[in-house]
PDB file of C-alpha atoms in Angstrom:
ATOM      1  CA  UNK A   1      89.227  84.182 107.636  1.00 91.00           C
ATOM      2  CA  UNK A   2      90.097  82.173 104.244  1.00 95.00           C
ATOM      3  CA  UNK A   3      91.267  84.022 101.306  1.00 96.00           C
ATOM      4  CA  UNK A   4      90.090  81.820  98.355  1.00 96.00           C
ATOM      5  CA  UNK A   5      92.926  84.004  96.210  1.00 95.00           C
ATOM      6  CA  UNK A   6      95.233  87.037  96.814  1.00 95.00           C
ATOM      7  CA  UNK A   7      93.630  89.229  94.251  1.00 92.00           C
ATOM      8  CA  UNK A   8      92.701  92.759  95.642  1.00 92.00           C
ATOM      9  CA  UNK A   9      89.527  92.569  95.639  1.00 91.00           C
ATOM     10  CA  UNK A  10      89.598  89.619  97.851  1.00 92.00           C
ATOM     11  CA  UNK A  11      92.999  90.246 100.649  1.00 95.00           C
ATOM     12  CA  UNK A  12      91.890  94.295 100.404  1.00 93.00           C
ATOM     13  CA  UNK A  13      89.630  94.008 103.767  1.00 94.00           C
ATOM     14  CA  UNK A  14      92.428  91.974 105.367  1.00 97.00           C
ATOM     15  CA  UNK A  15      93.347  95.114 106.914  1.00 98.00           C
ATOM     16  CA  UNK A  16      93.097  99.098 107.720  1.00 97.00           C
ATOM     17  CA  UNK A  17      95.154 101.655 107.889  1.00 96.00           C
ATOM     18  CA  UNK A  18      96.208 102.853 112.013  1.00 97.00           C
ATOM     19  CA  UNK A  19      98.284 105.521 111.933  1.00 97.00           C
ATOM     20  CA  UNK A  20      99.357 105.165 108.685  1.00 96.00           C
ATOM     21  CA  UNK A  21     100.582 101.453 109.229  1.00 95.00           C
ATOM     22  CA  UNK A  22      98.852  98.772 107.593  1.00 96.00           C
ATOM     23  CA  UNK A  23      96.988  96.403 110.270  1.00 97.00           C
ATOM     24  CA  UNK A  24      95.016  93.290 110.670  1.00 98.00           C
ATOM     25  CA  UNK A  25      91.620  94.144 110.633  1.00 97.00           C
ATOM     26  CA  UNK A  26      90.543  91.386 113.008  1.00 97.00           C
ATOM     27  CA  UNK A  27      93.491  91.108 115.421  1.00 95.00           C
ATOM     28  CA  UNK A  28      92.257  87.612 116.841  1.00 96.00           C
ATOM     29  CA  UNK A  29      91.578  86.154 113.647  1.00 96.00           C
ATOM     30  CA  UNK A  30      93.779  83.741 111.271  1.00 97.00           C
ATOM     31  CA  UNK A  31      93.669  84.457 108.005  1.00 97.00           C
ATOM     32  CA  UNK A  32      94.000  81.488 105.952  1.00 97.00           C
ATOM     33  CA  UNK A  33      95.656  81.391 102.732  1.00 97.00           C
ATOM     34  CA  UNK A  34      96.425  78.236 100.720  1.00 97.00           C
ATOM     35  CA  UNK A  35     100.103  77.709  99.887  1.00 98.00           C
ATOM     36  CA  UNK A  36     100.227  77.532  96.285  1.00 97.00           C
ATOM     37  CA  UNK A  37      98.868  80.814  95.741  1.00 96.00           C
ATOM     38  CA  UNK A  38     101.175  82.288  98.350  1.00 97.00           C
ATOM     39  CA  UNK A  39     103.887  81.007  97.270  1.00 97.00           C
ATOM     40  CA  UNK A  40     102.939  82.325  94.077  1.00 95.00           C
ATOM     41  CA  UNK A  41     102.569  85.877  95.054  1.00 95.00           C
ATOM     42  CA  UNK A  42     105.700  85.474  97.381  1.00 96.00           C
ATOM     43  CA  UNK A  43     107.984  84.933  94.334  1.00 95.00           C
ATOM     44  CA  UNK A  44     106.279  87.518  92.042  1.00 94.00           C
ATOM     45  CA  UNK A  45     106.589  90.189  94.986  1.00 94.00           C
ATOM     46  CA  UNK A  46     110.309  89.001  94.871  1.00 94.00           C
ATOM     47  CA  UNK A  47     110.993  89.978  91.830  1.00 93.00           C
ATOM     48  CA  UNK A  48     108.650  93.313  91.213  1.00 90.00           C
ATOM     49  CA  UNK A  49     107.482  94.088  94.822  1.00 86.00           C
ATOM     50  CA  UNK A  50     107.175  97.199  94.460  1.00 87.00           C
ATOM     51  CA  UNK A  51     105.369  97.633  91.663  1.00 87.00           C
ATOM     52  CA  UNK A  52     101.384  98.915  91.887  1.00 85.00           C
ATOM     53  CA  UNK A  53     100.233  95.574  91.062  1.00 84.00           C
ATOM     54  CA  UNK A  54     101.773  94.172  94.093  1.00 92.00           C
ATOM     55  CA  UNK A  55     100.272  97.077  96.550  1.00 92.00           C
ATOM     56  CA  UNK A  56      97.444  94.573  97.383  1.00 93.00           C
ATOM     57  CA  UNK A  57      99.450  91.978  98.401  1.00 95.00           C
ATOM     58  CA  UNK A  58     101.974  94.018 100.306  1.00 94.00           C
ATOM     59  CA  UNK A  59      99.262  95.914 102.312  1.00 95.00           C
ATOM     60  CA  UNK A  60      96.823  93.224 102.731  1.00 97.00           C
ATOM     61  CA  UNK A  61      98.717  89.984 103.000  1.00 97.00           C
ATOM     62  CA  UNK A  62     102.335  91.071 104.079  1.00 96.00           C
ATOM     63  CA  UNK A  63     101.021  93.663 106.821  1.00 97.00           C
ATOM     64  CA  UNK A  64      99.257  90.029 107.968  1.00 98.00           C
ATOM     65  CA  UNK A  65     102.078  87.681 107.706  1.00 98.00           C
ATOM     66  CA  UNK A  66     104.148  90.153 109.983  1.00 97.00           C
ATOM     67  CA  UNK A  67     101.166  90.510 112.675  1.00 97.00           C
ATOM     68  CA  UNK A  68     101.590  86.460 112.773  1.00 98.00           C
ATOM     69  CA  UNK A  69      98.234  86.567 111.765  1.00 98.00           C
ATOM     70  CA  UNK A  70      98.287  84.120 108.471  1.00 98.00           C
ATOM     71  CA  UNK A  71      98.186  80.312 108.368  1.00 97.00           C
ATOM     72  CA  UNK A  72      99.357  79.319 104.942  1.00 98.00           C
ATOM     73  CA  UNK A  73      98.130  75.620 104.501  1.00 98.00           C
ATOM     74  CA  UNK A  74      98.380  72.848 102.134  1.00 98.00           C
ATOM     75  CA  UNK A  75      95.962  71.298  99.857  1.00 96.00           C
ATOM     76  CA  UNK A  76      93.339  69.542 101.757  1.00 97.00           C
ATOM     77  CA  UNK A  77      93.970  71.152 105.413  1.00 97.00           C
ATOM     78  CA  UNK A  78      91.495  70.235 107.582  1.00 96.00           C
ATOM     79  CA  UNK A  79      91.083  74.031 109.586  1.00 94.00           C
ATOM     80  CA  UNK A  80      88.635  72.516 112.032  1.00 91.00           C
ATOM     81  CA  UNK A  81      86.636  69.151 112.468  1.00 91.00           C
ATOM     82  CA  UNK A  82      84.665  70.460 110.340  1.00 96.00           C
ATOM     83  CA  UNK A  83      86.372  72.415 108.020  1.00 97.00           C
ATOM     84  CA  UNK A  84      88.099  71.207 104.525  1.00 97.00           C
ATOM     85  CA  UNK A  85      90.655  73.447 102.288  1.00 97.00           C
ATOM     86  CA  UNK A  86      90.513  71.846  98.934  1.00 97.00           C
ATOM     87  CA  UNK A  87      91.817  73.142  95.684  1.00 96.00           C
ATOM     88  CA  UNK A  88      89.654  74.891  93.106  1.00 93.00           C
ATOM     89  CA  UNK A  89      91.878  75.347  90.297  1.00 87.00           C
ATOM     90  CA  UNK A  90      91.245  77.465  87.231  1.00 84.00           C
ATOM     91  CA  UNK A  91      90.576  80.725  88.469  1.00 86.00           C
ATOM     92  CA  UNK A  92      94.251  81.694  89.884  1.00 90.00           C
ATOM     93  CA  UNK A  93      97.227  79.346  90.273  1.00 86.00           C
ATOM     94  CA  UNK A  94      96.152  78.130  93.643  1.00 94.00           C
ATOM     95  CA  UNK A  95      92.750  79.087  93.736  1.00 95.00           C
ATOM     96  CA  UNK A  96      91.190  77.381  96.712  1.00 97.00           C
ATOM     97  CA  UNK A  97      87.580  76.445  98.426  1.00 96.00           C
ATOM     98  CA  UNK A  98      86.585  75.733 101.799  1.00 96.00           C
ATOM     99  CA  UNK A  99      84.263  72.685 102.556  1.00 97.00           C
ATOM    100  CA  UNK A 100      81.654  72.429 105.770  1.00 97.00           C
ATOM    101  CA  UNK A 101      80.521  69.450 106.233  1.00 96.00           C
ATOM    102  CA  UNK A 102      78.153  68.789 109.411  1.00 95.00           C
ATOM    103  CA  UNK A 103      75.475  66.403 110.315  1.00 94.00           C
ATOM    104  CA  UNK A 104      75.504  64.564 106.903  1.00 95.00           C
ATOM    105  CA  UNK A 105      75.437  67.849 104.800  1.00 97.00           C
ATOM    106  CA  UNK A 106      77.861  69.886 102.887  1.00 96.00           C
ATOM    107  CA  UNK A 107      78.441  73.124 101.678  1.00 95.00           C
ATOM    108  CA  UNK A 108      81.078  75.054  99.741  1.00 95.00           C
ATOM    109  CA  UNK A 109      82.634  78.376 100.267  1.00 93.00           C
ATOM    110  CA  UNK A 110      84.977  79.752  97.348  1.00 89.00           C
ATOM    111  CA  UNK A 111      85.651  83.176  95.436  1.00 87.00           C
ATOM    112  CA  UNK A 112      85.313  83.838  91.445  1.00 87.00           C
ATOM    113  CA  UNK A 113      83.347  80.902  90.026  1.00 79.00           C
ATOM    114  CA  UNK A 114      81.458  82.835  87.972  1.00 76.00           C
ATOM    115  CA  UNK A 115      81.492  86.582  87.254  1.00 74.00           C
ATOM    116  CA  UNK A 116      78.175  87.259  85.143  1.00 76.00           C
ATOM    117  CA  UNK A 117      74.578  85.493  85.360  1.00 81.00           C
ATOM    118  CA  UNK A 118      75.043  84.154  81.761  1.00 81.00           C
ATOM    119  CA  UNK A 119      77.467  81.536  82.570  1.00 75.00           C
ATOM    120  CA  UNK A 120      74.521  80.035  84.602  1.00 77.00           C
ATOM    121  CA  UNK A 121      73.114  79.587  81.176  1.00 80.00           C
ATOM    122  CA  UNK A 122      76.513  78.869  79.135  1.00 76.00           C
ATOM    123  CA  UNK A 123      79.197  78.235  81.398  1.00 69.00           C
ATOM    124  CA  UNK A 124      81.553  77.382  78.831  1.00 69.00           C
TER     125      UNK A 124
END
């Protein structure tokens, strides 16, 4: 599982709540997270962890880092033979994308490009 960025609205499936503990949702899965954006949340949690803006993070990306669940990776991990981490900057401080490439082809995975239809037409 690759989290693109550690906004709630992408770590908030991460995991479920099991008798009022916070859990992996897919307990054989590795959740993926590049480094620069966790080690951006890491220090902010340091500092104001407790705070409702940090709720996301502690629930759905600390419950996973103590299951031994994440792999935190640097730019350009390869996650597989076929599988690229590259950076995607702009949209958080480490922001990230994952690349397939098979057979000759490529494709692109990533979060938060775009968030309405008319920056299809104007993207600046």
């Amino acid at each position: 599982m690759l989290c693109t960025h550690l906004h709630a609205d992408h770590v908030g499936w991460n995991t479920q709540l099991v008798d009022w503990r916070w859990v992996p949702t897919f307990p054989n899965a590795k959740y993926v997270f590049g480094r620069k954006e966790y080690d951006v949340w890491q220090a902010q949690f340091a500092t104001d962890g407790n705070t409702r803006h940090m709720a996301g993070y502690r629930d759905s990306v600390l419950a996973v880092v103590e299951a031994g669940q994440a792999l935190v990776v640097d730019d350009y991990a390869e996650i597989a033979d076929c599988l690229l981490v590259t950076p995607a900057p702009g949209h958080t401080a480490g922001h990230v994308a994952l690349w397939l490439s098979s057979r000759g082809q490529a494709g692109v995975f990533t979060g938060d490009i775009i968030h309405h239809p008319v920056q299809l037409k104007n993207p600046g």
